[in-house]
Coordinates of C-alpha atoms and ligand atoms in Angstrom, one line a residue:
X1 CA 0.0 12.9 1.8
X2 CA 0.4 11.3 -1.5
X3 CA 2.4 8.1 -1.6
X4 CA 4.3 7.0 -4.2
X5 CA 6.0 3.9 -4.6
X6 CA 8.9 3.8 -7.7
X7 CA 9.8 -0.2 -8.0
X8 CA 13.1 -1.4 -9.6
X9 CA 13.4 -4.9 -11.1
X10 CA 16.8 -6.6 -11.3
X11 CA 20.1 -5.6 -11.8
X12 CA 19.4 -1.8 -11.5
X13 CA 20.7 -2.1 -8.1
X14 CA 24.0 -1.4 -10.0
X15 CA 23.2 1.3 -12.2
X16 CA 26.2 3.7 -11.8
X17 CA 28.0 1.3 -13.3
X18 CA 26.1 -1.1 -15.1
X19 CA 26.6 -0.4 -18.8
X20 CA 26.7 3.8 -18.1
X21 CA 26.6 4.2 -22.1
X22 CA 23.2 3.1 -22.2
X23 CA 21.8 3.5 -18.7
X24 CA 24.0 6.5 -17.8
X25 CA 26.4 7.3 -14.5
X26 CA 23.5 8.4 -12.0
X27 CA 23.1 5.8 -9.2
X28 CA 19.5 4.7 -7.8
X29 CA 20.3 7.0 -4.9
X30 CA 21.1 9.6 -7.1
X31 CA 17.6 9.3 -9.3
X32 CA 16.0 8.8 -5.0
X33 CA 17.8 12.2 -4.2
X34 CA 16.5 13.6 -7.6
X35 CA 12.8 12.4 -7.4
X36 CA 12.8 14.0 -3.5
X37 CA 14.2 17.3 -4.7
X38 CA 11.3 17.4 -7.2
X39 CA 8.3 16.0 -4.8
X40 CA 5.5 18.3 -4.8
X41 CA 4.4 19.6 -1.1
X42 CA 2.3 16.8 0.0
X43 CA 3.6 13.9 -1.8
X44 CA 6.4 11.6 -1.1
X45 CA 8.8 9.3 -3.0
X46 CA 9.5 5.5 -1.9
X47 CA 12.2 4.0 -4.3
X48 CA 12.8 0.2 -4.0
X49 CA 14.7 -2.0 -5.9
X50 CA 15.0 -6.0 -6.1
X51 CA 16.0 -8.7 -8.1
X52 CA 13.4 -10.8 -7.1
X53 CA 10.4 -11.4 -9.2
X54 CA 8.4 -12.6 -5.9
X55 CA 9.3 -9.2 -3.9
X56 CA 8.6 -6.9 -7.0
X57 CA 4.9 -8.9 -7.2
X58 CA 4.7 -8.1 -3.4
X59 CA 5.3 -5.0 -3.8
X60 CA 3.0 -4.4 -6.1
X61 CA -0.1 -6.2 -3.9
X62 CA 1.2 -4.1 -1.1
X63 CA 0.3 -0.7 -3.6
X64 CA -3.0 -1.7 -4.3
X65 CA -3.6 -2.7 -0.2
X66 CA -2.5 1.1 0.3
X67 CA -3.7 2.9 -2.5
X68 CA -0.3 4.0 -3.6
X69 CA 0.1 4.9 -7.6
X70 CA 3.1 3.3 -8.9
X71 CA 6.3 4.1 -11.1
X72 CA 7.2 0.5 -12.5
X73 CA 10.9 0.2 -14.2
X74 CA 10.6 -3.7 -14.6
X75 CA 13.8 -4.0 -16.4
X76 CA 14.4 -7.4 -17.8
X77 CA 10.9 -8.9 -16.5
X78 CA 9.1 -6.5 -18.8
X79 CA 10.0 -8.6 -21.3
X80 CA 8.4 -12.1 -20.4
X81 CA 7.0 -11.6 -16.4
X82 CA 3.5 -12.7 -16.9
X83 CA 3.5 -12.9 -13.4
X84 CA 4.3 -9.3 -13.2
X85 CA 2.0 -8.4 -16.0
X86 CA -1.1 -9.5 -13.7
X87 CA -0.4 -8.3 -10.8
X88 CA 0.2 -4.6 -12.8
X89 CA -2.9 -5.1 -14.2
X90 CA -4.6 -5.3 -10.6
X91 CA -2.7 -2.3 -9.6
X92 CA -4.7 -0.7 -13.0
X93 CA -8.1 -2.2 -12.3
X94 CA -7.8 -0.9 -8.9
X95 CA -8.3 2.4 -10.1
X96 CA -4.5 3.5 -9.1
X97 CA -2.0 4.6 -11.7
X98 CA 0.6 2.7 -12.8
X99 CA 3.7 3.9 -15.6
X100 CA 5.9 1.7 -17.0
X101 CA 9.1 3.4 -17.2
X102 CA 12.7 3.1 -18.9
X103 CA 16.2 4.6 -19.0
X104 CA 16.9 3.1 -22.5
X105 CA 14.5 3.1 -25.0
X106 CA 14.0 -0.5 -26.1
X107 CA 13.2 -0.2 -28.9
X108 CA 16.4 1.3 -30.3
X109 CA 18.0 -2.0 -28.9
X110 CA 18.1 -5.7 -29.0
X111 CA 15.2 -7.4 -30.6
X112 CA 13.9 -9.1 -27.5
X113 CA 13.3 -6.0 -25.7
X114 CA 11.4 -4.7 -28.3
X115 CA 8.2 -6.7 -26.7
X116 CA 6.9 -5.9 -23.2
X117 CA 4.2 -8.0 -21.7
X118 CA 3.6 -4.9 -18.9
X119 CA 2.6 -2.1 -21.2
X120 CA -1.0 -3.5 -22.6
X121 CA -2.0 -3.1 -18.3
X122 CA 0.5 0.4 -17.6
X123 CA -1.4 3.5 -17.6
X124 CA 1.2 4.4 -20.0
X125 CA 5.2 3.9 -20.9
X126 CA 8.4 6.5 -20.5
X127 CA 11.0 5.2 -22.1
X128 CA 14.7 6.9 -23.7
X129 CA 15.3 9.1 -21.4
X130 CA 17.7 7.8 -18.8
X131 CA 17.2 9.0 -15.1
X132 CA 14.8 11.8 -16.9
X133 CA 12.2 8.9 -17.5
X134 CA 11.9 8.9 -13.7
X135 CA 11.0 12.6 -13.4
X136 CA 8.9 13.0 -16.4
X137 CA 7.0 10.0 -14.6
X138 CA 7.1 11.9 -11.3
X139 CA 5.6 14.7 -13.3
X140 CA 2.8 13.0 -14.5
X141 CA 2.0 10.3 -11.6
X142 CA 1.5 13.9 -9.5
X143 CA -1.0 15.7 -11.9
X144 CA -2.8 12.5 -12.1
X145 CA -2.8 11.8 -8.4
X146 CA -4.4 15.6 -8.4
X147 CA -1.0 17.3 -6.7
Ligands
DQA201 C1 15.5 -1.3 -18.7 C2 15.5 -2.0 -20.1 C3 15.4 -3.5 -20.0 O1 15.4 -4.1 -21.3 C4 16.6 -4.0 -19.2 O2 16.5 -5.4 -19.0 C5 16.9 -3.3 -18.0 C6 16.6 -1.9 -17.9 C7 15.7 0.2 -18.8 O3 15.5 0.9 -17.8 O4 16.2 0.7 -19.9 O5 17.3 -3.9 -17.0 O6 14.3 -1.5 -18.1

């Protein structure tokens, strides 16, 4: 069984109905129920969220420790979590995939999310596709992991 861990950074505990014009109206149980429908036979879906730059770090030892790949949406530390940055890059150097992942796209928005400090160390970004980004991750993450 392939485990995948899908790790949330702050305030997309509220998605629903956080700012729906730009992150859309699904919940985080909603994109949960979504990434479970679409699991491949022999490969599960953990979905976690926190606001806590501590936790998400945890979280991300605890993927290397159990040789989980990783769907990251760091939301606002992508922008300035060195922290974060290092400890993705461990989950990279460990050999484990690890895609940095977006509802919005960036980009197309203020200037100061226009840098992320996470994606030099991801395996590689999805970003502007709302709760799709977490699928189209799912998609790949699973041919990568050989499922
Ligand atoms: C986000 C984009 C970030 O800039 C923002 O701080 C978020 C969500 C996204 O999924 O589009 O919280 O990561």
């Amino acid at each position: 069984m392939t485990r995948i861990v899908v790790l949330n950074g702050p305030n997309l505990g509220r998605l629903g109905s956080r700012d729906p014009e730009v992150y859309g109206h699904a919940t985080l149980s909603d994109i949960h129920a979504t990434l479970d429908a679409q699991c491949p036979a022999g490969v599960s879906c953990e979905v976690r969220q926190t606001d806590s730059e501590a936790e998400l770090i945890s979280w991300l030892h605890e993927a290397i420790d159990t040789g989980s790949p990783v769907i990251l949406n760091p939301a606002a530390f992508t922008h300035y979590s060195y922290a974060l940055r290092d400890a993705a890059e461990m989950v990279t150097q460990a050999g484990l995939p690890l895609i940095e992942i977006h509802l919005s796209n960036p980009h197309q928005r203020e200037s100061f999310r226009r840098q992320s400090v996470i994606s030099a160390v991801a395996t590689g970004v999805i970003a502007g596709f709302g709760a799709d980004s977490y699928i189209l991750a799912l998609q790949q993450i699973t041919r990568m992991a050989g499922n």
